[in-house]
Coordinates of N, CA and C in Angstrom, one line a residue:
S21 N -19.9 4.8 -54.0 CA -18.4 4.8 -54.1 C -18.0 3.8 -55.2
F22 N -16.9 4.0 -55.8 CA -16.4 3.2 -56.9 C -15.0 2.7 -56.6
S23 N -14.5 1.8 -57.3 CA -13.1 1.4 -57.2 C -12.5 1.2 -58.7
V24 N -11.2 1.4 -58.8 CA -10.6 1.3 -60.1 C -9.2 0.6 -59.9
L25 N -8.8 -0.3 -60.8 CA -7.5 -1.0 -60.7 C -6.4 0.1 -61.0
E26 N -5.3 -0.1 -60.4 CA -4.2 0.9 -60.5 C -3.7 1.0 -62.0
F27 N -3.8 -0.1 -62.7 CA -3.3 -0.1 -64.1 C -4.5 0.0 -65.1
A28 N -5.7 0.5 -64.7 CA -6.8 0.6 -65.6 C -6.5 1.4 -66.8
A29 N -7.0 1.0 -68.0 CA -6.7 1.8 -69.2 C -7.6 3.0 -69.3
D30 N -7.1 4.0 -70.0 CA -8.0 5.2 -70.3 C -9.3 4.7 -70.9
G31 N -10.4 5.3 -70.5 CA -11.7 4.9 -70.9 C -12.4 3.9 -70.1
T32 N -11.7 3.3 -69.1 CA -12.3 2.3 -68.3 C -13.4 3.0 -67.5
S33 N -14.6 2.3 -67.5 CA -15.8 2.8 -66.8 C -15.7 2.4 -65.3
L34 N -16.0 3.3 -64.4 CA -16.0 3.0 -63.0 C -17.5 2.8 -62.5
G35 N -18.4 3.4 -63.2 CA -19.8 3.3 -62.9 C -20.5 4.7 -63.2
T36 N -21.7 4.8 -62.9 CA -22.5 6.0 -63.2 C -23.1 6.6 -62.0
A37 N -22.9 7.9 -61.8 CA -23.5 8.7 -60.8 C -24.9 8.9 -61.1
T38 N -25.8 8.9 -60.1 CA -27.2 9.0 -60.3 C -27.7 10.1 -59.4
A39 N -28.9 10.7 -59.9 CA -29.5 11.7 -59.1 C -31.0 11.7 -59.4
T40 N -31.8 12.1 -58.5 CA -33.3 12.2 -58.7 C -33.7 13.6 -58.3
D41 N -34.7 14.1 -59.0 CA -35.3 15.4 -58.7 C -36.8 15.3 -58.9
V42 N -37.6 15.4 -57.9 CA -39.0 15.2 -57.9 C -39.7 16.2 -58.8
D43 N -39.2 17.4 -59.0 CA -39.9 18.4 -59.8 C -39.4 18.5 -61.2
T44 N -38.5 17.6 -61.6 CA -37.9 17.6 -63.0 C -38.7 16.7 -63.9
V45 N -39.2 17.3 -65.0 CA -39.9 16.5 -66.0 C -38.9 15.9 -67.0
G46 N -37.9 16.7 -67.4 CA -36.9 16.2 -68.4 C -35.8 15.4 -67.8
L47 N -34.7 15.3 -68.5 CA -33.6 14.6 -68.1 C -32.7 15.4 -67.2
I48 N -32.1 14.7 -66.2 CA -31.1 15.4 -65.4 C -29.8 15.2 -66.1
Q49 N -29.1 16.3 -66.5 CA -27.9 16.2 -67.2 C -27.0 17.3 -66.8
G50 N -25.9 17.4 -67.5 CA -24.9 18.5 -67.2 C -24.1 18.1 -66.0
W51 N -23.7 16.9 -65.9 CA -22.8 16.4 -64.8 C -21.5 17.1 -64.9
T52 N -20.9 17.5 -63.8 CA -19.6 18.2 -63.7 C -18.8 17.7 -62.5
I53 N -17.6 17.5 -62.7 CA -16.7 17.3 -61.5 C -16.2 18.6 -61.1
T54 N -16.5 19.1 -59.9 CA -16.2 20.4 -59.5 C -14.9 20.5 -58.7
S55 N -14.5 19.4 -58.1 CA -13.2 19.4 -57.4 C -12.8 17.9 -57.1
G56 N -11.6 17.7 -56.7 CA -11.1 16.4 -56.3 C -10.4 15.7 -57.5
N57 N -10.3 16.4 -58.6 CA -9.7 15.7 -59.8 C -8.6 16.7 -60.4
A58 N -7.9 17.3 -59.6 CA -6.9 18.3 -60.0 C -5.9 17.7 -61.0
D59 N -5.6 16.4 -60.9 CA -4.6 15.8 -61.8 C -5.2 15.2 -63.0
G60 N -6.5 15.4 -63.2 CA -7.2 15.0 -64.4 C -7.3 13.5 -64.7
V61 N -7.3 12.7 -63.7 CA -7.3 11.2 -63.9 C -8.7 10.8 -64.4
F62 N -9.8 11.4 -63.9 CA -11.1 11.0 -64.2 C -11.9 12.0 -65.0
Q63 N -12.9 11.6 -65.7 CA -13.8 12.4 -66.4 C -15.2 11.9 -66.2
I64 N -16.2 12.8 -66.3 CA -17.6 12.4 -66.2 C -18.3 12.7 -67.4
D65 N -19.1 11.8 -67.9 CA -20.0 12.1 -69.1 C -21.1 13.1 -68.7
A66 N -21.1 14.3 -69.3 CA -22.0 15.3 -68.9 C -23.5 14.9 -69.0
S67 N -23.8 14.0 -70.0 CA -25.2 13.6 -70.2 C -25.6 12.4 -69.3
S68 N -24.7 11.4 -69.2 CA -25.1 10.2 -68.5 C -24.6 10.1 -67.0
G69 N -23.6 10.8 -66.7 CA -23.0 10.7 -65.3 C -22.0 9.6 -65.2
E70 N -21.7 8.9 -66.3 CA -20.7 7.9 -66.3 C -19.3 8.4 -66.0
I71 N -18.7 7.8 -65.0 CA -17.3 8.2 -64.6 C -16.3 7.2 -65.2
R72 N -15.3 7.8 -65.9 CA -14.3 7.0 -66.6 C -12.9 7.5 -66.2
V73 N -12.0 6.6 -66.5 CA -10.5 6.9 -66.4 C -10.3 7.8 -67.6
F74 N -9.7 9.0 -67.4 CA -9.4 9.8 -68.5 C -7.9 9.8 -68.8
D75 N -7.0 9.9 -67.8 CA -5.6 9.9 -67.9 C -5.0 9.0 -66.9
N76 N -4.7 7.7 -67.3 CA -4.2 6.8 -66.3 C -2.7 6.9 -65.9
T77 N -2.0 7.8 -66.5 CA -0.6 8.0 -66.2 C -0.3 8.4 -64.8
L78 N -1.3 9.0 -64.1 CA -1.1 9.4 -62.8 C -1.9 8.6 -61.8
L79 N -2.5 7.5 -62.3 CA -3.3 6.6 -61.5 C -2.3 5.7 -60.8
N80 N -2.0 5.9 -59.5 CA -1.0 5.1 -58.8 C -1.4 5.0 -57.4
F81 N -1.6 3.8 -56.9 CA -2.0 3.5 -55.6 C -1.0 4.0 -54.6
E82 N 0.3 3.9 -54.9 CA 1.3 4.2 -54.0 C 1.4 5.7 -53.7
T83 N 0.8 6.6 -54.6 CA 0.8 8.0 -54.4 C -0.5 8.5 -54.0
T84 N -1.6 8.0 -54.5 CA -3.0 8.4 -54.2 C -3.9 7.1 -54.2
A85 N -4.2 6.6 -53.0 CA -5.0 5.4 -52.8 C -6.5 5.7 -52.9
N86 N -6.9 6.9 -52.7 CA -8.3 7.3 -52.7 C -8.6 8.7 -53.2
Y87 N -9.6 8.8 -54.0 CA -10.0 10.1 -54.6 C -11.4 10.4 -54.0
V88 N -11.6 11.7 -53.7 CA -13.0 12.1 -53.4 C -13.3 13.2 -54.4
L89 N -14.3 12.9 -55.3 CA -14.7 13.8 -56.3 C -16.0 14.5 -55.8
N90 N -16.0 15.8 -56.1 CA -17.2 16.6 -55.8 C -17.9 16.8 -57.2
L91 N -19.2 16.4 -57.2 CA -20.0 16.4 -58.4 C -21.2 17.3 -58.3
T92 N -21.6 17.9 -59.4 CA -22.9 18.6 -59.4 C -23.6 18.2 -60.7
V93 N -24.9 18.4 -60.8 CA -25.7 18.1 -62.0 C -26.7 19.1 -62.2
H94 N -27.2 19.3 -63.4 CA -28.1 20.4 -63.7 C -29.4 19.7 -64.2
D95 N -30.5 20.3 -63.9 CA -31.8 19.7 -64.3 C -32.5 20.6 -65.4
G96 N -31.8 21.5 -66.0 CA -32.3 22.4 -67.0 C -32.7 23.7 -66.4
A97 N -32.8 23.8 -65.1 CA -33.2 25.1 -64.4 C -32.2 25.4 -63.3
N98 N -31.9 24.4 -62.5 CA -31.1 24.6 -61.3 C -29.9 23.6 -61.3
T99 N -28.8 24.0 -60.6 CA -27.7 23.1 -60.4 C -27.8 22.6 -59.0
S100 N -27.5 21.3 -58.8 CA -27.7 20.6 -57.5 C -26.6 21.1 -56.6
A101 N -26.9 20.7 -55.3 CA -25.8 20.9 -54.3 C -24.7 19.9 -54.6
T102 N -23.5 20.2 -54.1 CA -22.4 19.3 -54.4 C -22.6 18.0 -53.7
Q103 N -22.3 16.9 -54.4 CA -22.3 15.6 -53.8 C -20.9 15.0 -54.0
T104 N -20.5 14.1 -53.0 CA -19.2 13.5 -53.1 C -19.3 12.0 -53.6
V105 N -18.3 11.6 -54.3 CA -18.2 10.3 -54.7 C -16.7 9.8 -54.4
S106 N -16.6 8.7 -53.7 CA -15.3 8.2 -53.4 C -14.8 7.2 -54.4
I107 N -13.6 7.2 -54.8 CA -13.0 6.3 -55.7 C -11.8 5.7 -55.0
S108 N -11.8 4.4 -54.8 CA -10.6 3.7 -54.2 C -9.8 3.1 -55.3
V109 N -8.5 3.3 -55.3 CA -7.6 2.8 -56.2 C -7.1 1.4 -55.7
V110 N -7.3 0.4 -56.5 CA -6.9 -1.0 -56.1 C -5.5 -1.2 -56.5
D111 N -4.6 -1.6 -55.5 CA -3.2 -1.8 -55.7 C -3.0 -3.0 -56.6
E112 N -2.1 -2.9 -57.6 CA -1.7 -4.0 -58.4 C -0.2 -4.1 -58.4
N113 N 0.4 -5.2 -58.7 CA 1.8 -5.4 -58.6 C 2.5 -4.6 -59.6
D114 N 3.4 -3.7 -59.2 CA 4.2 -2.9 -60.1 C 5.4 -3.8 -60.4
I115 N 5.9 -3.6 -61.6 CA 7.1 -4.4 -62.1 C 8.3 -3.7 -61.6
P116 N 9.4 -4.4 -61.3 CA 10.7 -3.8 -61.0 C 11.2 -2.9 -62.2
M117 N 11.8 -1.8 -61.8 CA 12.3 -0.9 -62.8 C 13.8 -0.7 -62.7
L118 N 14.5 -1.0 -63.8 CA 16.0 -0.8 -63.8 C 16.2 0.7 -63.7
Q119 N 16.9 1.1 -62.7 CA 17.3 2.6 -62.6 C 18.7 2.8 -63.1
T120 N 19.6 1.9 -62.7 CA 21.0 2.1 -63.1 C 21.7 0.8 -63.4
N121 N 22.5 0.8 -64.5 CA 23.3 -0.4 -64.9 C 24.5 0.1 -65.6
L122 N 25.5 0.6 -64.8 CA 26.6 1.3 -65.4 C 27.9 0.4 -65.6
G123 N 27.9 -0.7 -64.8 CA 29.1 -1.5 -64.9 C 30.2 -1.0 -63.9
V124 N 31.2 -1.7 -63.7 CA 32.4 -1.3 -62.9 C 33.7 -1.6 -63.6
S125 N 34.7 -1.0 -63.1 CA 36.1 -1.3 -63.6 C 36.8 -2.0 -62.4
V126 N 37.6 -3.0 -62.8 CA 38.4 -3.7 -61.8 C 39.8 -4.0 -62.3
V127 N 40.7 -4.0 -61.4 CA 42.1 -4.4 -61.7 C 42.2 -5.9 -61.9
E128 N 42.9 -6.4 -62.9 CA 43.0 -7.8 -63.1 C 43.4 -8.5 -61.8
G129 N 42.6 -9.6 -61.6 CA 42.9 -10.4 -60.4 C 42.4 -9.9 -59.1
S130 N 41.7 -8.8 -59.1 CA 41.2 -8.2 -57.8 C 39.7 -8.2 -57.8
S131 N 39.1 -7.6 -56.8 CA 37.7 -7.6 -56.7 C 37.2 -6.2 -56.5
V132 N 35.9 -6.0 -56.7 CA 35.3 -4.7 -56.6 C 33.8 -4.9 -56.0
T133 N 33.4 -4.0 -55.2 CA 32.1 -4.1 -54.7 C 31.2 -3.4 -55.7
I134 N 30.1 -4.0 -56.0 CA 29.1 -3.5 -56.9 C 28.0 -2.7 -56.1
S135 N 28.0 -1.4 -56.2 CA 27.1 -0.6 -55.4 C 25.8 -0.2 -56.1
S136 N 24.9 0.4 -55.5 CA 23.7 0.9 -56.1 C 24.0 2.0 -57.1
A137 N 25.1 2.7 -57.0 CA 25.5 3.7 -58.0 C 25.8 3.0 -59.4
E138 N 26.2 1.7 -59.3 CA 26.4 1.0 -60.6 C 25.2 0.1 -61.0
L139 N 24.5 -0.4 -60.1 CA 23.4 -1.3 -60.4 C 22.2 -1.1 -59.4
S140 N 21.1 -0.7 -59.9 CA 20.0 -0.4 -59.0 C 18.6 -0.7 -59.7
V141 N 17.8 -1.4 -59.0 CA 16.4 -1.6 -59.5 C 15.5 -1.2 -58.4
T142 N 14.4 -0.6 -58.7 CA 13.4 -0.2 -57.7 C 12.0 -0.8 -58.0
D143 N 11.2 -1.0 -57.0 CA 9.9 -1.5 -57.2 C 9.0 -0.8 -56.1
E144 N 8.0 -0.1 -56.5 CA 7.2 0.6 -55.5 C 6.5 -0.3 -54.5
D145 N 6.3 -1.5 -54.9 CA 5.5 -2.4 -54.0 C 6.4 -3.3 -53.0
E146 N 7.7 -3.3 -53.3 CA 8.6 -4.3 -52.6 C 9.7 -3.6 -51.9
L147 N 10.2 -4.2 -50.9 CA 11.5 -3.8 -50.2 C 12.7 -4.3 -51.0
P148 N 13.8 -3.6 -50.8 CA 15.0 -4.0 -51.6 C 15.4 -5.5 -51.3
S149 N 15.0 -6.1 -50.2 CA 15.3 -7.5 -49.9 C 14.4 -8.4 -50.7
Q150 N 13.3 -7.9 -51.3 CA 12.4 -8.7 -52.0 C 12.7 -8.6 -53.5
I151 N 13.6 -7.7 -54.0 CA 13.9 -7.6 -55.4 C 15.1 -8.5 -55.7
L152 N 14.8 -9.6 -56.4 CA 15.7 -10.7 -56.7 C 16.3 -10.6 -58.1
F153 N 17.7 -10.6 -58.1 CA 18.4 -10.7 -59.4 C 18.8 -12.1 -59.6
S154 N 18.4 -12.7 -60.7 CA 18.8 -14.1 -61.0 C 19.8 -14.0 -62.2
V155 N 21.0 -14.5 -62.0 CA 22.0 -14.5 -63.0 C 21.7 -15.5 -64.1
V156 N 21.5 -15.0 -65.3 CA 21.2 -15.8 -66.5 C 22.5 -16.3 -67.2
S157 N 23.4 -15.4 -67.4 CA 24.7 -15.7 -67.9 C 25.8 -15.2 -66.9
P158 N 26.5 -16.1 -66.3 CA 27.4 -15.7 -65.3 C 28.7 -15.0 -65.9
P159 N 29.5 -14.3 -65.1 CA 30.7 -13.8 -65.6 C 31.6 -14.9 -66.1
A160 N 32.4 -14.7 -67.2 CA 33.2 -15.7 -67.8 C 34.7 -15.6 -67.2
A161 N 35.0 -14.4 -66.8 CA 36.4 -14.2 -66.3 C 36.4 -13.8 -64.8
G162 N 35.5 -14.4 -64.1 CA 35.5 -14.1 -62.7 C 34.2 -14.7 -62.1
R163 N 33.8 -14.2 -60.9 CA 32.6 -14.6 -60.3 C 31.9 -13.5 -59.5
L164 N 30.7 -13.7 -59.2 CA 29.9 -12.9 -58.3 C 29.9 -13.6 -57.0
E165 N 30.1 -12.9 -55.9 CA 30.0 -13.4 -54.5 C 29.5 -12.4 -53.5
L166 N 29.1 -12.9 -52.4 CA 28.7 -12.0 -51.3 C 29.8 -12.0 -50.3
T167 N 30.0 -10.8 -49.7 CA 31.1 -10.6 -48.7 C 30.9 -11.5 -47.5
S168 N 29.6 -11.9 -47.3 CA 29.3 -12.8 -46.2 C 29.8 -14.3 -46.4
N169 N 30.1 -14.6 -47.7 CA 30.5 -15.9 -48.0 C 31.6 -15.9 -49.1
P170 N 32.7 -15.4 -48.8 CA 33.8 -15.2 -49.8 C 34.3 -16.5 -50.4
G171 N 34.6 -16.4 -51.7 CA 35.1 -17.6 -52.4 C 34.0 -18.5 -53.0
V172 N 32.7 -18.2 -52.7 CA 31.6 -19.0 -53.2 C 30.8 -18.2 -54.3
S173 N 30.8 -18.7 -55.5 CA 30.1 -18.1 -56.6 C 28.6 -18.2 -56.3
I174 N 27.9 -17.1 -56.7 CA 26.5 -17.0 -56.5 C 25.7 -16.9 -57.8
S175 N 24.5 -17.3 -57.8 CA 23.7 -17.2 -59.0 C 22.5 -16.3 -58.8
S176 N 22.3 -15.7 -57.6 CA 21.3 -14.8 -57.4 C 21.7 -13.9 -56.2
F177 N 21.1 -12.7 -56.2 CA 21.3 -11.7 -55.1 C 20.2 -10.8 -55.1
T178 N 20.1 -10.0 -54.0 CA 19.0 -9.0 -53.9 C 19.5 -7.6 -54.0
Q179 N 18.5 -6.7 -54.2 CA 18.9 -5.2 -54.2 C 19.5 -4.8 -52.9
D180 N 19.0 -5.5 -51.8 CA 19.5 -5.2 -50.5 C 21.0 -5.6 -50.4
D181 N 21.4 -6.7 -51.0 CA 22.8 -7.1 -51.1 C 23.6 -6.0 -51.7
I182 N 23.1 -5.4 -52.8 CA 23.8 -4.3 -53.4 C 23.8 -3.1 -52.5
D183 N 22.7 -2.7 -52.0 CA 22.6 -1.5 -51.2 C 23.4 -1.5 -50.0
T184 N 23.7 -2.7 -49.4 CA 24.4 -2.8 -48.2 C 25.9 -3.2 -48.4
G185 N 26.3 -3.2 -49.7 CA 27.7 -3.4 -50.0 C 28.2 -4.8 -49.9
R186 N 27.3 -5.8 -50.0 CA 27.6 -7.2 -49.9 C 28.0 -7.9 -51.2
L187 N 27.6 -7.3 -52.4 CA 27.8 -7.9 -53.7 C 29.2 -7.5 -54.2
Q188 N 29.9 -8.5 -54.6 CA 31.3 -8.3 -55.2 C 31.4 -9.1 -56.4
Y189 N 32.2 -8.5 -57.3 CA 32.7 -9.2 -58.5 C 34.2 -9.5 -58.2
V190 N 34.6 -10.7 -58.4 CA 36.0 -11.1 -58.2 C 36.5 -11.6 -59.6
H191 N 37.6 -10.8 -60.1 CA 38.2 -11.1 -61.4 C 39.2 -12.3 -61.2
D192 N 39.3 -13.1 -62.2 CA 40.2 -14.3 -62.2 C 41.6 -14.0 -62.6
G193 N 41.9 -12.8 -63.0 CA 43.3 -12.5 -63.5 C 43.5 -12.6 -64.9
S194 N 42.6 -13.1 -65.7 CA 42.8 -13.3 -67.1 C 42.7 -12.0 -67.9
E195 N 43.2 -12.0 -69.1 CA 43.2 -10.8 -69.9 C 41.9 -10.7 -70.7
A196 N 40.7 -10.5 -70.0 CA 39.4 -10.5 -70.7 C 38.5 -9.5 -70.1
D197 N 37.7 -8.8 -70.9 CA 36.6 -8.1 -70.4 C 35.5 -9.1 -69.9
D198 N 34.7 -8.6 -69.1 CA 33.7 -9.6 -68.5 C 32.4 -8.9 -68.3
G199 N 31.4 -9.7 -68.0 CA 30.1 -9.1 -67.7 C 29.1 -10.3 -67.3
F200 N 27.9 -10.0 -67.0 CA 26.9 -11.0 -66.7 C 25.6 -10.4 -67.1
T201 N 24.6 -11.3 -67.4 CA 23.3 -10.9 -67.6 C 22.4 -11.4 -66.5
F202 N 21.3 -10.8 -66.3 CA 20.4 -11.1 -65.2 C 19.0 -10.8 -65.5
F203 N 18.1 -11.5 -64.7 CA 16.7 -11.3 -64.8 C 16.3 -10.8 -63.4
V204 N 15.3 -9.8 -63.3 CA 14.9 -9.3 -62.0 C 13.5 -9.6 -61.8
S205 N 13.2 -10.1 -60.6 CA 11.8 -10.4 -60.2 C 11.6 -9.8 -58.8
D206 N 10.3 -9.6 -58.5 CA 10.0 -9.0 -57.2 C 9.3 -10.0 -56.2
G207 N 9.2 -11.3 -56.5 CA 8.6 -12.2 -55.7 C 7.1 -12.2 -55.6
S208 N 6.5 -11.2 -56.4 CA 5.1 -11.1 -56.4 C 4.5 -11.2 -57.9
G209 N 5.4 -11.8 -58.7 CA 4.9 -12.0 -60.1 C 5.4 -10.9 -61.0
G210 N 6.1 -9.9 -60.6 CA 6.6 -8.8 -61.4 C 8.0 -8.9 -61.8

């Protein structure tokens, strides 16, 4: 059995399949993956039996944590019985992905709830409560606040705050467009 990191690059070697044949004088070669690789993530070197990552775009622990490849090899005269090789995908921290950032419109001097239809980040490894927005540049003509603590400006909030309707923008009544910038982290280094 072999393992591979979720973000392994194309060409990464997982190891080499081996076979013995007591009545073979020459090389055992002609390695083939016969099944278990429908999405084409792996390839096997026909001569050496080395298994490598071929297309890492579908290598994703969250969708497929384990592969079972069926292999055969040829000795120049006969093809072996099918043997299985297990490959475990090792989970790595996925980075948060911005899905939506549309902004909102608000009447001067009023407030508006910022929903996931306007601002949304996803992370395959984390819950919405673990996706943290840190405000880098706060609004200049208003403030961000949580409905659970009205009147208090905040400098961070979570995707869960957005999803549950707790995040609000409160405009100060001035004649100005406004906005804020933020950095998103997942608490796991992403």
